[in-house]
CSV table of C-alpha atoms in Angstrom, one decimal:
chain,number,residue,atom,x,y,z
Q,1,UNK,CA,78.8,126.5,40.2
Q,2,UNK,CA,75.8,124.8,38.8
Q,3,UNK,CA,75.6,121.5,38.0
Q,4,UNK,CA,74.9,120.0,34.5
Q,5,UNK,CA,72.6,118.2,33.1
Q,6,UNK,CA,73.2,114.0,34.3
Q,7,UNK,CA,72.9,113.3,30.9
Q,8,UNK,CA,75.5,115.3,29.4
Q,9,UNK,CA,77.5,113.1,31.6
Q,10,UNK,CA,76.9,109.3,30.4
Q,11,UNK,CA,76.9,107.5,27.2
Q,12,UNK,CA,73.5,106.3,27.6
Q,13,UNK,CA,71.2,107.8,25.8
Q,14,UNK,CA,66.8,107.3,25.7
Q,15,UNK,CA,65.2,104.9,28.1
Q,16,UNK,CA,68.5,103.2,29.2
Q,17,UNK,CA,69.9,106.7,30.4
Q,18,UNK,CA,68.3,105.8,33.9
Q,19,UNK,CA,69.3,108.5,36.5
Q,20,UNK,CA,67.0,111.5,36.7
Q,21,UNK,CA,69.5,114.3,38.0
Q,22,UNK,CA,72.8,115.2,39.6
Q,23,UNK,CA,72.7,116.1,43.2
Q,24,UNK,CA,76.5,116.7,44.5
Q,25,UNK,CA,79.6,115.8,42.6
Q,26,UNK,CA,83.2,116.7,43.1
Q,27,UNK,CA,87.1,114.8,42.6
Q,28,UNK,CA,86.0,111.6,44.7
Q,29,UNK,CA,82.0,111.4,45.1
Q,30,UNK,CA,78.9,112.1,43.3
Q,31,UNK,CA,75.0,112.0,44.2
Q,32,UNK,CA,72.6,111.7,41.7
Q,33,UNK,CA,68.9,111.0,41.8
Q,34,UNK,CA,66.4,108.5,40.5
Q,35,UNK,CA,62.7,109.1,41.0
Q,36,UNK,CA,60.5,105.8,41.0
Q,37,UNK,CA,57.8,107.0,38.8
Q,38,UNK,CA,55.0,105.3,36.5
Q,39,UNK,CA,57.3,105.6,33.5
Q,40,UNK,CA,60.2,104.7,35.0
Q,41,UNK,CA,62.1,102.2,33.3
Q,42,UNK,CA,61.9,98.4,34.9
Q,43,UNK,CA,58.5,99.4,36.9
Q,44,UNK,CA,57.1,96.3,37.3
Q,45,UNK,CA,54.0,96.1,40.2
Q,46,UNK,CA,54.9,98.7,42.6
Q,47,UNK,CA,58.3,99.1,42.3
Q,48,UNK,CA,61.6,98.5,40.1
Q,49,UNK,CA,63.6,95.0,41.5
Q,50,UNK,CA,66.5,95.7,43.5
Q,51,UNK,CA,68.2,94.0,40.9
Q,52,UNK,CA,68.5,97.4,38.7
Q,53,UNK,CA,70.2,99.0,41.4
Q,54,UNK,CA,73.4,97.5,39.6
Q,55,UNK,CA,72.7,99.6,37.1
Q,56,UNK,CA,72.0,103.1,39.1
Q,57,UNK,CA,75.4,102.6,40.8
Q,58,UNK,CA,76.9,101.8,37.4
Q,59,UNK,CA,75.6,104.5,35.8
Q,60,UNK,CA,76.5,107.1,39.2
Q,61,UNK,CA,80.1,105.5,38.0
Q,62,UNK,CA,79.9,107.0,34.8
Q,63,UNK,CA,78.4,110.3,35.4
Q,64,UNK,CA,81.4,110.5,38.2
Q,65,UNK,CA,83.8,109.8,35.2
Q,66,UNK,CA,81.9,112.2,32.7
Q,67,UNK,CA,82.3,115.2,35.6
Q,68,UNK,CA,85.6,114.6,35.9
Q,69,UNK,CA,86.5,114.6,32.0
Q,70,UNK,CA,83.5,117.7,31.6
Q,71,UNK,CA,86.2,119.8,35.0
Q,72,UNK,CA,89.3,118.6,32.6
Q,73,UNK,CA,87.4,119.7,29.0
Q,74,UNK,CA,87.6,116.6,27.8
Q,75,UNK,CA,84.6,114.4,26.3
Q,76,UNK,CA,83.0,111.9,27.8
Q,77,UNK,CA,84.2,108.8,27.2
Q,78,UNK,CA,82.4,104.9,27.5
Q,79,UNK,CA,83.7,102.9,30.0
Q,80,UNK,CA,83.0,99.2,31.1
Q,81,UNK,CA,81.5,97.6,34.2
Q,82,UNK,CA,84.2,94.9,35.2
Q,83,UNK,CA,82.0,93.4,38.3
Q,84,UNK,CA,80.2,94.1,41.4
Q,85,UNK,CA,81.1,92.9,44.8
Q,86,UNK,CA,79.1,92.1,47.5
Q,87,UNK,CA,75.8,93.7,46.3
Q,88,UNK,CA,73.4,93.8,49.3
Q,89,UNK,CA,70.2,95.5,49.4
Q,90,UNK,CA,67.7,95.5,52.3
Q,91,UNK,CA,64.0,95.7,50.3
Q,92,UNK,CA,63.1,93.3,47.1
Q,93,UNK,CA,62.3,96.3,45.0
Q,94,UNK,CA,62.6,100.6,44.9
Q,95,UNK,CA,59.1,101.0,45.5
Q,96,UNK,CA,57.1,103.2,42.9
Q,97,UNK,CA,56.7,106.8,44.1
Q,98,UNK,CA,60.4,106.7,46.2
Q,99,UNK,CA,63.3,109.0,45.3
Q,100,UNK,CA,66.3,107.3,45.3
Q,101,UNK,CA,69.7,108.6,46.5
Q,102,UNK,CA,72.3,106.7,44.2
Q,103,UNK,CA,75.9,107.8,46.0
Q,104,UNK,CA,79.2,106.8,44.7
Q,105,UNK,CA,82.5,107.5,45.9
Q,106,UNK,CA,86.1,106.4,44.3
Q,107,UNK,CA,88.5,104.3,45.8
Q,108,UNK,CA,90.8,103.7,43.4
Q,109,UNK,CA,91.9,104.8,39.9
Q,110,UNK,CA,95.1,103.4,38.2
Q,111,UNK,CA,96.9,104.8,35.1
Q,112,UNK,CA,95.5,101.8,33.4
Q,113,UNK,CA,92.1,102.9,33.4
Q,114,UNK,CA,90.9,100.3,36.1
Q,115,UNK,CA,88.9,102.0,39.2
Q,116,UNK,CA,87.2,101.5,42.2
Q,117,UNK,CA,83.9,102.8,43.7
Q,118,UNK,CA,82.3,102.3,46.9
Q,119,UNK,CA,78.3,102.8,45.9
Q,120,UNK,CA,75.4,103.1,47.9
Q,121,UNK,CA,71.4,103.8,47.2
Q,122,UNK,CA,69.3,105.7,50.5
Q,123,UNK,CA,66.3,106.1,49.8
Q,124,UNK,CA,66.0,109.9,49.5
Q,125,UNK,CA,63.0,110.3,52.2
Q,126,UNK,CA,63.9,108.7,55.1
Q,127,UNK,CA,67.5,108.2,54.7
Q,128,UNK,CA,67.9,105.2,55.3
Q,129,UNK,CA,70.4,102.4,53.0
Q,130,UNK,CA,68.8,100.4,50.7
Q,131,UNK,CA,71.5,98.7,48.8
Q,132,UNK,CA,75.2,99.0,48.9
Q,133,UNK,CA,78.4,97.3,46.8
Q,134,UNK,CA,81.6,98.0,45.3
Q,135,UNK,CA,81.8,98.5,41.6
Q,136,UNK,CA,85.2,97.9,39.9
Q,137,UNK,CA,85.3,99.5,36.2
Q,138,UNK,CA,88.1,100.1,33.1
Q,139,UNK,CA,87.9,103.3,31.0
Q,140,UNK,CA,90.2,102.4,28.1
Q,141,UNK,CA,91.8,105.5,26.6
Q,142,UNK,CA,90.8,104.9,22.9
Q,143,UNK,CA,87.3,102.7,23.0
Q,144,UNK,CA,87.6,101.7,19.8
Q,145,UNK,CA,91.1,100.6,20.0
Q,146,UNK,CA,90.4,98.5,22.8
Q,147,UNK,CA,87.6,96.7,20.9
Q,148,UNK,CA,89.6,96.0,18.4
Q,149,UNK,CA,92.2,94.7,20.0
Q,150,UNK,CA,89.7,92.3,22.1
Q,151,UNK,CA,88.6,91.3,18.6
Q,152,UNK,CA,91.2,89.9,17.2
């Protein structure tokens, strides 16, 4: 089976839709790639802060939910980063010209909506880990219901 496009697979859309392509996904895990490049988003000196690595392991989140709802013929839905925990990451930056590795793999998923994800960025040359964290997200059934609700 091929894979699809990465960004058929999370709500982002233009510059913000960071990750360049899928590399592996099934039920649990996905891999998807990010190429340090001169137009790559955040490129600041030679390389794009560690800080944005967040972000790639967020957005390896969504394109893990997006699969899933794409195997189940469902659309993709937005979902919500509820926190990170215990972000490490061994270099200051992704240095411009790397390929980065962005793996995700879930640990949980309630009925609720609430999950789990252990994440991880290797850097896609040597192999070795830059950064690492848990991510802990909520896909609400009905978006829109759901901001309503937190509205009011």
């Amino acid at each position: 089976m091929s894979l699809p496009d990465i960004r058929t697979l999370v709500p982002h859309s233009g510059t913000m839709s960071l990750l360049g392509r899928l590399r592996a996904a099934d039920a649990e895990t996905l891999c998807a790639e990010v190429a340090i490049g001169a137009g790559t988003l955040f490129l600041d000196g030679g390389g794009v802060g560690a800080w944005v690595g967040v972000e790639y392991m967020a957005q390896a989140v969504a394109a893990h939910a997006g699969y899933g709802a794409r195997l189940r013929g469902e659309a993709v839905r937005v979902g919500f980063l509820l926190g990170t925990r215990r972000y490490a990451c061994t270099v200051p930056a992704f240095p411009a010209g790397s390929v980065l590795h962005v793996h995700v793999q879930r640990v949980l998923q309630g009925e609720n909506g609430l999950g789990a994800y252990d994440c991880r960025i290797v850097d896609g040359a040597g192999g070795a880990e830059w950064a690492s964290a848990t991510i802990t997200v909520f896909q609400p059934d009905n978006v829109e219901e759901f901001l309503q609700r937190s509205s009011e």
